[in-house]
Amino acid sequence: MAPILSLRELARGFVRRGRVVPALGGVSLDVAAGEFVTIVGPSGCGKSTLLNVLCGLLPPSAGQVLYKSAPVRRVNTEIGYVTQADNLYPWRTLRENVEFPLDVRGVGRAERSRRAAALIERVGLGGFEDHYPYELSGGMRQRANIIRTLVYDPEVILMDEPFGPLDAQTRLILQDQLLGLWDAARKTIVFITHDLTEAIALADRVVVMTARPGRIKRVCPVPLKRPRDLFHLHDDEQFRVTYDTLWDDLAAEVRRAAE
Ligand code: ADP
Ligand code: MG
């Protein structure tokens, strides 16, 4: 089957003080429909830039993104984007925030309410529907941020370090929930993280990027069976072997980025 996303020698630079600084250095990758791909790389290597180019928010300086074999030329509305900071509207309740993307798409009231309620329940936010974002914990807000993208059922979901600011235990719970949601719907996910354990725990394949300008250093299939027990990953020999292999690559790039 043709890949749902195809990146061909994608490059992107930014002009700084009159000079072009390359951020992405030529990235080629195919992502299959239903695949869960995670991307790790040192800070500043162009990971967020890559997602912005992928969904059509930012044009590449060179190369191409193909979505279902057609070149992407504008913002692709079949792609959902979960950003690192939650962008919940502070003046809307949880329910209104989750329903909002459906409202924009003209989905009727009953259907809106049904779809939002099912997801809210699914991620354990039942009972908080009428709370405003400031009344929710960081973990709850991030859950809300994710389900309000899932609610309109995009084909592809991009996630930019969505669990970055959360504590380790909350992250584990949200990772586990995300895998549950993905397993139920089998959408394509491209997930950025700086946490190698998280990258391996979630993915079918882990992509390691080099220091800026970001290129692909290695693509590694994850040999762990699903469903995965994220709470006991470290007991798994295959996990440890995968981690050690990828860590050498990643550590070298993190060091280079710091030079
Ligand atoms: P990452 O997400 O991997 O930390 P980014 O994609 O945010 O990296 O940034 C990659 C590089 O591009 C960085 O050096 C950053 O400063 C630069 N950059 C990103 N966005 C812009 C922009 N809009 N203008 C100028 N430089 C940018
Ligand atoms: Mg980033």
PDB file of C-alpha atoms and ligand atoms in Angstrom:
ATOM      1  CA  MET A   1       0.000   0.000   0.000  1.00  0.00           C
ATOM      2  CA  ALA A   2       1.201   3.528  -0.744  1.00  0.00           C
ATOM      3  CA  PRO A   3       2.344   5.414   2.369  1.00  0.00           C
ATOM      4  CA  ILE A   4      -0.105   7.949   3.768  1.00  0.00           C
ATOM      5  CA  LEU A   5       2.746  10.419   4.305  1.00  0.00           C
ATOM      6  CA  SER A   6       5.865  10.643   2.263  1.00  0.00           C
ATOM      7  CA  LEU A   7       8.666  13.093   2.979  1.00  0.00           C
ATOM      8  CA  ARG A   8      11.106  13.600   0.142  1.00  0.00           C
ATOM      9  CA  GLU A   9      14.366  15.340   0.959  1.00  0.00           C
ATOM     10  CA  LEU A  10      12.542  17.910   3.055  1.00  0.00           C
ATOM     11  CA  ALA A  11      14.680  20.888   3.992  1.00  0.00           C
ATOM     12  CA  ARG A  12      13.843  24.152   5.670  1.00  0.00           C
ATOM     13  CA  GLY A  13      15.978  27.109   6.670  1.00  0.00           C
ATOM     14  CA  PHE A  14      15.260  30.348   8.503  1.00  0.00           C
ATOM     15  CA  VAL A  15      16.726  33.749   7.807  1.00  0.00           C
ATOM     16  CA  ARG A  16      18.521  35.126  10.831  1.00  0.00           C
ATOM     17  CA  ARG A  17      20.441  38.422  10.695  1.00  0.00           C
ATOM     18  CA  GLY A  18      20.426  38.274   6.932  1.00  0.00           C
ATOM     19  CA  ARG A  19      21.815  34.730   6.774  1.00  0.00           C
ATOM     20  CA  VAL A  20      19.974  31.511   6.076  1.00  0.00           C
ATOM     21  CA  VAL A  21      20.322  29.129   8.998  1.00  0.00           C
ATOM     22  CA  PRO A  22      19.363  25.579   8.019  1.00  0.00           C
ATOM     23  CA  ALA A  23      16.954  23.964  10.495  1.00  0.00           C
ATOM     24  CA  LEU A  24      16.031  20.789   8.633  1.00  0.00           C
ATOM     25  CA  GLY A  25      18.702  19.298   6.440  1.00  0.00           C
ATOM     26  CA  GLY A  26      16.934  16.938   4.043  1.00  0.00           C
ATOM     27  CA  VAL A  27      14.582  14.401   5.577  1.00  0.00           C
ATOM     28  CA  SER A  28      13.125  11.462   3.680  1.00  0.00           C
ATOM     29  CA  LEU A  29      10.657   9.128   5.355  1.00  0.00           C
ATOM     30  CA  ASP A  30       7.551   7.133   4.451  1.00  0.00           C
ATOM     31  CA  VAL A  31       4.834   6.626   7.049  1.00  0.00           C
ATOM     32  CA  ALA A  32       2.249   3.883   6.540  1.00  0.00           C
ATOM     33  CA  ALA A  33      -1.437   4.389   7.310  1.00  0.00           C
ATOM     34  CA  GLY A  34      -2.125   3.341  10.889  1.00  0.00           C
ATOM     35  CA  GLU A  35       1.512   3.459  11.869  1.00  0.00           C
ATOM     36  CA  PHE A  36       2.782   4.983  15.115  1.00  0.00           C
ATOM     37  CA  VAL A  37       6.107   6.718  14.457  1.00  0.00           C
ATOM     38  CA  THR A  38       8.053   8.578  17.130  1.00  0.00           C
ATOM     39  CA  ILE A  39      10.858  11.045  16.476  1.00  0.00           C
ATOM     40  CA  VAL A  40      13.631  11.853  18.949  1.00  0.00           C
ATOM     41  CA  GLY A  41      16.464  14.298  18.516  1.00  0.00           C
ATOM     42  CA  PRO A  42      18.385  16.968  20.376  1.00  0.00           C
ATOM     43  CA  SER A  43      16.674  20.219  21.214  1.00  0.00           C
ATOM     44  CA  GLY A  44      16.771  22.642  18.274  1.00  0.00           C
ATOM     45  CA  CYS A  45      17.302  19.959  15.609  1.00  0.00           C
ATOM     46  CA  GLY A  46      14.156  20.910  13.706  1.00  0.00           C
ATOM     47  CA  LYS A  47      11.538  18.537  15.125  1.00  0.00           C
ATOM     48  CA  SER A  48       8.807  21.158  15.499  1.00  0.00           C
ATOM     49  CA  THR A  49       9.774  22.611  12.142  1.00  0.00           C
ATOM     50  CA  LEU A  50       9.310  19.161  10.624  1.00  0.00           C
ATOM     51  CA  LEU A  51       5.753  18.878  11.992  1.00  0.00           C
ATOM     52  CA  ASN A  52       4.914  22.391  10.803  1.00  0.00           C
ATOM     53  CA  VAL A  53       6.044  21.470   7.305  1.00  0.00           C
ATOM     54  CA  LEU A  54       4.253  18.108   7.452  1.00  0.00           C
ATOM     55  CA  CYS A  55       0.835  19.624   8.038  1.00  0.00           C
ATOM     56  CA  GLY A  56       1.346  22.413   5.524  1.00  0.00           C
ATOM     57  CA  LEU A  57       1.646  25.284   8.021  1.00  0.00           C
ATOM     58  CA  LEU A  58       5.173  26.027   6.838  1.00  0.00           C
ATOM     59  CA  PRO A  59       6.392  25.594   3.256  1.00  0.00           C
ATOM     60  CA  PRO A  60       9.645  23.633   2.871  1.00  0.00           C
ATOM     61  CA  SER A  61      12.689  25.392   1.393  1.00  0.00           C
ATOM     62  CA  ALA A  62      13.351  22.267  -0.635  1.00  0.00           C
ATOM     63  CA  GLY A  63      11.827  18.854  -1.061  1.00  0.00           C
ATOM     64  CA  GLN A  64       8.243  17.727  -0.840  1.00  0.00           C
ATOM     65  CA  VAL A  65       5.558  16.312   1.421  1.00  0.00           C
ATOM     66  CA  LEU A  66       3.145  13.889  -0.194  1.00  0.00           C
ATOM     67  CA  TYR A  67      -0.142  13.127   1.534  1.00  0.00           C
ATOM     68  CA  LYS A  68      -1.872  10.111  -0.008  1.00  0.00           C
ATOM     69  CA  SER A  69       0.526  10.532  -2.940  1.00  0.00           C
ATOM     70  CA  ALA A  70      -0.470  14.166  -3.631  1.00  0.00           C
ATOM     71  CA  PRO A  71       1.825  17.122  -2.859  1.00  0.00           C
ATOM     72  CA  VAL A  72       0.781  19.217   0.160  1.00  0.00           C
ATOM     73  CA  ARG A  73       0.489  22.895  -0.808  1.00  0.00           C
ATOM     74  CA  ARG A  74      -1.628  24.366   1.971  1.00  0.00           C
ATOM     75  CA  VAL A  75      -2.718  23.521   5.497  1.00  0.00           C
ATOM     76  CA  ASN A  76      -3.933  19.951   5.450  1.00  0.00           C
ATOM     77  CA  THR A  77      -7.191  19.724   7.396  1.00  0.00           C
ATOM     78  CA  GLU A  78      -7.074  15.918   7.446  1.00  0.00           C
ATOM     79  CA  ILE A  79      -4.102  16.226   9.765  1.00  0.00           C
ATOM     80  CA  GLY A  80      -4.660  16.967  13.455  1.00  0.00           C
ATOM     81  CA  TYR A  81      -1.918  18.741  15.381  1.00  0.00           C
ATOM     82  CA  VAL A  82      -1.457  18.473  19.132  1.00  0.00           C
ATOM     83  CA  THR A  83       1.011  21.114  20.222  1.00  0.00           C
ATOM     84  CA  GLN A  84       3.184  21.041  23.316  1.00  0.00           C
ATOM     85  CA  ALA A  85       1.368  23.812  25.153  1.00  0.00           C
ATOM     86  CA  ASP A  86      -2.346  23.126  25.426  1.00  0.00           C
ATOM     87  CA  ASN A  87      -4.304  25.686  23.462  1.00  0.00           C
ATOM     88  CA  LEU A  88      -7.554  25.243  25.326  1.00  0.00           C
ATOM     89  CA  TYR A  89      -9.781  28.301  25.347  1.00  0.00           C
ATOM     90  CA  PRO A  90      -9.803  29.586  28.933  1.00  0.00           C
ATOM     91  CA  TRP A  91     -13.341  30.953  28.594  1.00  0.00           C
ATOM     92  CA  ARG A  92     -14.788  27.622  27.443  1.00  0.00           C
ATOM     93  CA  THR A  93     -15.558  24.623  29.637  1.00  0.00           C
ATOM     94  CA  LEU A  94     -13.933  21.256  29.029  1.00  0.00           C
ATOM     95  CA  ARG A  95     -17.000  20.073  27.113  1.00  0.00           C
ATOM     96  CA  GLU A  96     -17.115  23.240  25.003  1.00  0.00           C
ATOM     97  CA  ASN A  97     -13.396  23.007  24.244  1.00  0.00           C
ATOM     98  CA  VAL A  98     -13.724  19.399  23.077  1.00  0.00           C
ATOM     99  CA  GLU A  99     -16.835  20.119  21.028  1.00  0.00           C
ATOM    100  CA  PHE A 100     -15.430  23.264  19.421  1.00  0.00           C
ATOM    101  CA  PRO A 101     -13.620  21.604  16.464  1.00  0.00           C
ATOM    102  CA  LEU A 102     -16.873  19.819  15.578  1.00  0.00           C
ATOM    103  CA  ASP A 103     -18.831  23.040  15.833  1.00  0.00           C
ATOM    104  CA  VAL A 104     -16.399  24.656  13.375  1.00  0.00           C
ATOM    105  CA  ARG A 105     -16.948  21.736  11.015  1.00  0.00           C
ATOM    106  CA  GLY A 106     -20.707  22.137  11.164  1.00  0.00           C
ATOM    107  CA  VAL A 107     -21.450  18.930  13.084  1.00  0.00           C
ATOM    108  CA  GLY A 108     -24.930  19.050  14.672  1.00  0.00           C
ATOM    109  CA  ARG A 109     -25.459  19.527  18.369  1.00  0.00           C
ATOM    110  CA  ALA A 110     -26.517  15.999  19.333  1.00  0.00           C
ATOM    111  CA  GLU A 111     -23.668  14.373  17.428  1.00  0.00           C
ATOM    112  CA  ARG A 112     -21.180  16.873  18.864  1.00  0.00           C
ATOM    113  CA  SER A 113     -22.278  16.151  22.348  1.00  0.00           C
ATOM    114  CA  ARG A 114     -22.235  12.372  21.825  1.00  0.00           C
ATOM    115  CA  ARG A 115     -18.704  12.297  20.404  1.00  0.00           C
ATOM    116  CA  ALA A 116     -17.260  14.663  22.993  1.00  0.00           C
ATOM    117  CA  ALA A 117     -18.889  12.800  25.889  1.00  0.00           C
ATOM    118  CA  ALA A 118     -17.544   9.423  24.727  1.00  0.00           C
ATOM    119  CA  LEU A 119     -13.953  10.714  24.576  1.00  0.00           C
ATOM    120  CA  ILE A 120     -14.195  12.638  27.833  1.00  0.00           C
ATOM    121  CA  GLU A 121     -15.385   9.466  29.544  1.00  0.00           C
ATOM    122  CA  ARG A 122     -12.725   7.375  27.828  1.00  0.00           C
ATOM    123  CA  VAL A 123      -9.828   9.407  29.237  1.00  0.00           C
ATOM    124  CA  GLY A 124     -11.291   9.578  32.726  1.00  0.00           C
ATOM    125  CA  LEU A 125     -12.468  13.190  32.631  1.00  0.00           C
ATOM    126  CA  GLY A 126     -16.128  12.315  33.282  1.00  0.00           C
ATOM    127  CA  GLY A 127     -17.544  14.644  35.916  1.00  0.00           C
ATOM    128  CA  PHE A 128     -15.322  17.543  34.835  1.00  0.00           C
ATOM    129  CA  GLU A 129     -17.304  18.537  31.731  1.00  0.00           C
ATOM    130  CA  ASP A 130     -18.331  21.893  33.117  1.00  0.00           C
ATOM    131  CA  HIS A 131     -14.937  22.816  34.535  1.00  0.00           C
ATOM    132  CA  TYR A 132     -12.859  25.564  32.955  1.00  0.00           C
ATOM    133  CA  PRO A 133      -9.215  24.866  32.037  1.00  0.00           C
ATOM    134  CA  TYR A 134      -7.870  26.721  35.083  1.00  0.00           C
ATOM    135  CA  GLU A 135      -9.832  24.287  37.263  1.00  0.00           C
ATOM    136  CA  LEU A 136      -8.066  21.264  35.745  1.00  0.00           C
ATOM    137  CA  SER A 137      -4.619  19.833  36.539  1.00  0.00           C
ATOM    138  CA  GLY A 138      -1.837  19.876  33.931  1.00  0.00           C
ATOM    139  CA  GLY A 139      -2.455  16.217  33.122  1.00  0.00           C
ATOM    140  CA  MET A 140      -6.190  16.794  32.703  1.00  0.00           C
ATOM    141  CA  ARG A 141      -5.615  19.781  30.433  1.00  0.00           C
ATOM    142  CA  GLN A 142      -3.249  17.781  28.270  1.00  0.00           C
ATOM    143  CA  ARG A 143      -5.833  14.979  28.021  1.00  0.00           C
ATOM    144  CA  ALA A 144      -8.400  17.550  26.959  1.00  0.00           C
ATOM    145  CA  ASN A 145      -5.925  18.956  24.437  1.00  0.00           C
ATOM    146  CA  ILE A 146      -5.482  15.518  22.874  1.00  0.00           C
ATOM    147  CA  ILE A 147      -9.126  14.473  22.741  1.00  0.00           C
ATOM    148  CA  ARG A 148     -10.172  17.726  21.186  1.00  0.00           C
ATOM    149  CA  THR A 149      -7.975  16.747  18.239  1.00  0.00           C
ATOM    150  CA  LEU A 150      -9.184  13.131  18.229  1.00  0.00           C
ATOM    151  CA  VAL A 151     -12.820  14.229  18.335  1.00  0.00           C
ATOM    152  CA  TYR A 152     -12.944  15.242  14.675  1.00  0.00           C
ATOM    153  CA  ASP A 153     -11.272  12.001  13.659  1.00  0.00           C
ATOM    154  CA  PRO A 154      -8.327  13.223  11.555  1.00  0.00           C
ATOM    155  CA  GLU A 155      -6.543  10.622   9.447  1.00  0.00           C
ATOM    156  CA  VAL A 156      -3.136  11.633  10.755  1.00  0.00           C
ATOM    157  CA  ILE A 157      -2.270  13.074  14.148  1.00  0.00           C
ATOM    158  CA  LEU A 158       0.938  15.004  14.789  1.00  0.00           C
ATOM    159  CA  MET A 159       1.972  15.382  18.409  1.00  0.00           C
ATOM    160  CA  ASP A 160       4.753  17.706  19.530  1.00  0.00           C
ATOM    161  CA  GLU A 161       6.086  16.618  22.936  1.00  0.00           C
ATOM    162  CA  PRO A 162       2.538  16.526  24.309  1.00  0.00           C
ATOM    163  CA  PHE A 163       3.574  15.059  27.673  1.00  0.00           C
ATOM    164  CA  GLY A 164       6.716  17.159  28.035  1.00  0.00           C
ATOM    165  CA  PRO A 165       5.733  19.294  31.027  1.00  0.00           C
ATOM    166  CA  LEU A 166       4.053  16.493  33.021  1.00  0.00           C
ATOM    167  CA  ASP A 167       5.482  14.482  35.904  1.00  0.00           C
ATOM    168  CA  ALA A 168       6.692  10.924  35.281  1.00  0.00           C
ATOM    169  CA  GLN A 169       3.645   9.137  36.708  1.00  0.00           C
ATOM    170  CA  THR A 170       1.119  11.279  34.881  1.00  0.00           C
ATOM    171  CA  ARG A 171       3.092  10.727  31.677  1.00  0.00           C
ATOM    172  CA  LEU A 172       2.901   6.970  32.092  1.00  0.00           C
ATOM    173  CA  ILE A 173      -0.843   7.089  32.545  1.00  0.00           C
ATOM    174  CA  LEU A 174      -1.326   9.341  29.525  1.00  0.00           C
ATOM    175  CA  GLN A 175       1.001   7.236  27.366  1.00  0.00           C
ATOM    176  CA  ASP A 176      -1.026   4.185  28.308  1.00  0.00           C
ATOM    177  CA  GLN A 177      -4.284   5.958  27.462  1.00  0.00           C
ATOM    178  CA  LEU A 178      -2.908   7.217  24.190  1.00  0.00           C
ATOM    179  CA  LEU A 179      -1.946   3.672  23.188  1.00  0.00           C
ATOM    180  CA  GLY A 180      -5.464   2.545  24.085  1.00  0.00           C
ATOM    181  CA  LEU A 181      -7.003   5.270  21.912  1.00  0.00           C
ATOM    182  CA  TRP A 182      -4.630   4.542  19.055  1.00  0.00           C
ATOM    183  CA  ASP A 183      -5.314   0.828  19.277  1.00  0.00           C
ATOM    184  CA  ALA A 184      -9.065   1.440  19.061  1.00  0.00           C
ATOM    185  CA  ALA A 185      -8.906   3.809  16.061  1.00  0.00           C
ATOM    186  CA  ARG A 186      -5.573   2.937  14.367  1.00  0.00           C
ATOM    187  CA  LYS A 187      -4.973   6.432  13.080  1.00  0.00           C
ATOM    188  CA  THR A 188      -1.527   7.374  11.859  1.00  0.00           C
ATOM    189  CA  ILE A 189       0.495   9.127  14.560  1.00  0.00           C
ATOM    190  CA  VAL A 190       3.754  11.046  14.246  1.00  0.00           C
ATOM    191  CA  PHE A 191       4.871  11.825  17.777  1.00  0.00           C
ATOM    192  CA  ILE A 192       7.819  13.997  18.797  1.00  0.00           C
ATOM    193  CA  THR A 193       9.522  13.503  22.124  1.00  0.00           C
ATOM    194  CA  HIS A 194      12.901  14.117  23.722  1.00  0.00           C
ATOM    195  CA  ASP A 195      12.365  11.080  25.958  1.00  0.00           C
ATOM    196  CA  LEU A 196      13.805   7.909  24.449  1.00  0.00           C
ATOM    197  CA  THR A 197      11.879   5.585  26.785  1.00  0.00           C
ATOM    198  CA  GLU A 198       8.634   7.217  25.689  1.00  0.00           C
ATOM    199  CA  ALA A 199       9.677   7.019  22.035  1.00  0.00           C
ATOM    200  CA  ILE A 200      10.259   3.262  22.256  1.00  0.00           C
ATOM    201  CA  ALA A 201       7.265   2.569  24.495  1.00  0.00           C
ATOM    202  CA  LEU A 202       4.791   4.020  22.008  1.00  0.00           C
ATOM    203  CA  ALA A 203       6.183   3.412  18.561  1.00  0.00           C
ATOM    204  CA  ASP A 204       6.175   0.920  15.746  1.00  0.00           C
ATOM    205  CA  ARG A 205       9.316   2.721  14.562  1.00  0.00           C
ATOM    206  CA  VAL A 206      11.595   5.237  16.266  1.00  0.00           C
ATOM    207  CA  VAL A 207      13.346   7.875  14.166  1.00  0.00           C
ATOM    208  CA  VAL A 208      16.524   9.401  15.624  1.00  0.00           C
ATOM    209  CA  MET A 209      17.463  12.785  14.221  1.00  0.00           C
ATOM    210  CA  THR A 210      20.879  14.385  14.105  1.00  0.00           C
ATOM    211  CA  ALA A 211      21.818  17.742  15.605  1.00  0.00           C
ATOM    212  CA  ARG A 212      20.806  20.773  13.496  1.00  0.00           C
ATOM    213  CA  PRO A 213      20.396  20.836  10.564  1.00  0.00           C
ATOM    214  CA  GLY A 214      18.210  17.841  11.401  1.00  0.00           C
ATOM    215  CA  ARG A 215      18.505  14.752   9.260  1.00  0.00           C
ATOM    216  CA  ILE A 216      17.539  11.186   9.947  1.00  0.00           C
ATOM    217  CA  LYS A 217      20.335   9.318  11.670  1.00  0.00           C
ATOM    218  CA  ARG A 218      18.555   6.030  12.183  1.00  0.00           C
ATOM    219  CA  VAL A 219      15.128   4.462  11.836  1.00  0.00           C
ATOM    220  CA  CYS A 220      14.603   1.565  14.220  1.00  0.00           C
ATOM    221  CA  PRO A 221      11.610  -0.789  14.275  1.00  0.00           C
ATOM    222  CA  VAL A 222      10.499  -1.544  17.840  1.00  0.00           C
ATOM    223  CA  PRO A 223      10.348  -5.316  18.395  1.00  0.00           C
ATOM    224  CA  LEU A 224       7.930  -5.163  21.365  1.00  0.00           C
ATOM    225  CA  LYS A 225       4.578  -6.936  21.064  1.00  0.00           C
ATOM    226  CA  ARG A 226       1.295  -5.117  21.585  1.00  0.00           C
ATOM    227  CA  PRO A 227      -0.580  -4.479  23.767  1.00  0.00           C
ATOM    228  CA  ARG A 228       2.379  -3.276  25.801  1.00  0.00           C
ATOM    229  CA  ASP A 229       2.688  -3.094  29.545  1.00  0.00           C
ATOM    230  CA  LEU A 230       4.218   0.355  29.884  1.00  0.00           C
ATOM    231  CA  PHE A 231       4.431  -0.045  33.638  1.00  0.00           C
ATOM    232  CA  HIS A 232       6.978  -2.884  33.350  1.00  0.00           C
ATOM    233  CA  LEU A 233       8.906  -1.973  30.212  1.00  0.00           C
ATOM    234  CA  HIS A 234      12.244  -1.961  31.955  1.00  0.00           C
ATOM    235  CA  ASP A 235      11.893  -5.666  32.758  1.00  0.00           C
ATOM    236  CA  ASP A 236      11.779  -6.428  29.056  1.00  0.00           C
ATOM    237  CA  GLU A 237      15.080  -7.541  27.551  1.00  0.00           C
ATOM    238  CA  GLN A 238      14.092  -6.391  24.056  1.00  0.00           C
ATOM    239  CA  PHE A 239      13.253  -2.975  25.415  1.00  0.00           C
ATOM    240  CA  ARG A 240      16.666  -2.675  27.038  1.00  0.00           C
ATOM    241  CA  VAL A 241      18.516  -3.758  23.901  1.00  0.00           C
ATOM    242  CA  THR A 242      16.550  -1.297  21.764  1.00  0.00           C
ATOM    243  CA  TYR A 243      17.134   1.467  24.293  1.00  0.00           C
ATOM    244  CA  ASP A 244      20.890   0.888  24.476  1.00  0.00           C
ATOM    245  CA  THR A 245      21.261   0.839  20.705  1.00  0.00           C
ATOM    246  CA  LEU A 246      19.309   4.043  20.193  1.00  0.00           C
ATOM    247  CA  TRP A 247      20.796   5.817  23.187  1.00  0.00           C
ATOM    248  CA  ASP A 248      24.289   5.674  21.703  1.00  0.00           C
ATOM    249  CA  ASP A 249      23.003   7.405  18.568  1.00  0.00           C
ATOM    250  CA  LEU A 250      20.966   9.965  20.444  1.00  0.00           C
ATOM    251  CA  ALA A 251      23.634  10.767  23.045  1.00  0.00           C
ATOM    252  CA  ALA A 252      26.181  11.474  20.307  1.00  0.00           C
ATOM    253  CA  GLU A 253      23.802  13.959  18.680  1.00  0.00           C
ATOM    254  CA  VAL A 254      22.856  15.597  21.974  1.00  0.00           C
ATOM    255  CA  ARG A 255      26.584  16.124  22.620  1.00  0.00           C
ATOM    256  CA  ARG A 256      27.103  17.548  19.137  1.00  0.00           C
ATOM    257  CA  ALA A 257      24.168  19.913  19.573  1.00  0.00           C
ATOM    258  CA  ALA A 258      25.738  21.239  22.758  1.00  0.00           C
ATOM    259  CA  GLU A 259      29.100  22.010  21.140  1.00  0.00           C
TER     260      GLU A 259
HETATM  261  P1  ADP B   1      13.122  21.462  17.927  1.00  0.00           P
HETATM  262  O1  ADP B   1      11.646  21.393  17.884  1.00  0.00           O
HETATM  263  O2  ADP B   1      13.808  20.220  17.476  1.00  0.00           O
HETATM  264  O3  ADP B   1      13.646  21.888  19.272  1.00  0.00           O
HETATM  265  P2  ADP B   1      12.740  23.680  16.075  1.00  0.00           P
HETATM  266  O4  ADP B   1      12.132  23.052  14.890  1.00  0.00           O
HETATM  267  O5  ADP B   1      11.847  24.424  16.990  1.00  0.00           O
HETATM  268  O6  ADP B   1      13.599  22.594  16.888  1.00  0.00           O
HETATM  269  O7  ADP B   1      13.880  24.680  15.603  1.00  0.00           O
HETATM  270  C1  ADP B   1      14.965  24.269  14.777  1.00  0.00           C
HETATM  271  C2  ADP B   1      15.869  25.459  14.523  1.00  0.00           C
HETATM  272  O8  ADP B   1      15.196  26.413  13.715  1.00  0.00           O
HETATM  273  C3  ADP B   1      16.288  26.187  15.773  1.00  0.00           C
HETATM  274  O9  ADP B   1      17.625  26.596  15.610  1.00  0.00           O
HETATM  275  C4  ADP B   1      15.342  27.348  15.850  1.00  0.00           C
HETATM  276  O10 ADP B   1      15.925  28.424  16.525  1.00  0.00           O
HETATM  277  C5  ADP B   1      15.116  27.667  14.378  1.00  0.00           C
HETATM  278  N1  ADP B   1      13.772  28.213  14.143  1.00  0.00           N
HETATM  279  C6  ADP B   1      12.602  27.553  14.318  1.00  0.00           C
HETATM  280  N2  ADP B   1      11.550  28.316  13.967  1.00  0.00           N
HETATM  281  C7  ADP B   1      12.069  29.506  13.556  1.00  0.00           C
HETATM  282  C8  ADP B   1      11.502  30.723  13.061  1.00  0.00           C
HETATM  283  N3  ADP B   1      10.178  30.870  12.901  1.00  0.00           N
HETATM  284  N4  ADP B   1      12.367  31.731  12.752  1.00  0.00           N
HETATM  285  C9  ADP B   1      13.689  31.582  12.887  1.00  0.00           C
HETATM  286  N5  ADP B   1      14.292  30.468  13.340  1.00  0.00           N
HETATM  287  C10 ADP B   1      13.503  29.440  13.670  1.00  0.00           C
HETATM  288 MG    MG B   2      10.201  21.630  19.350  1.00  0.00          MG
END
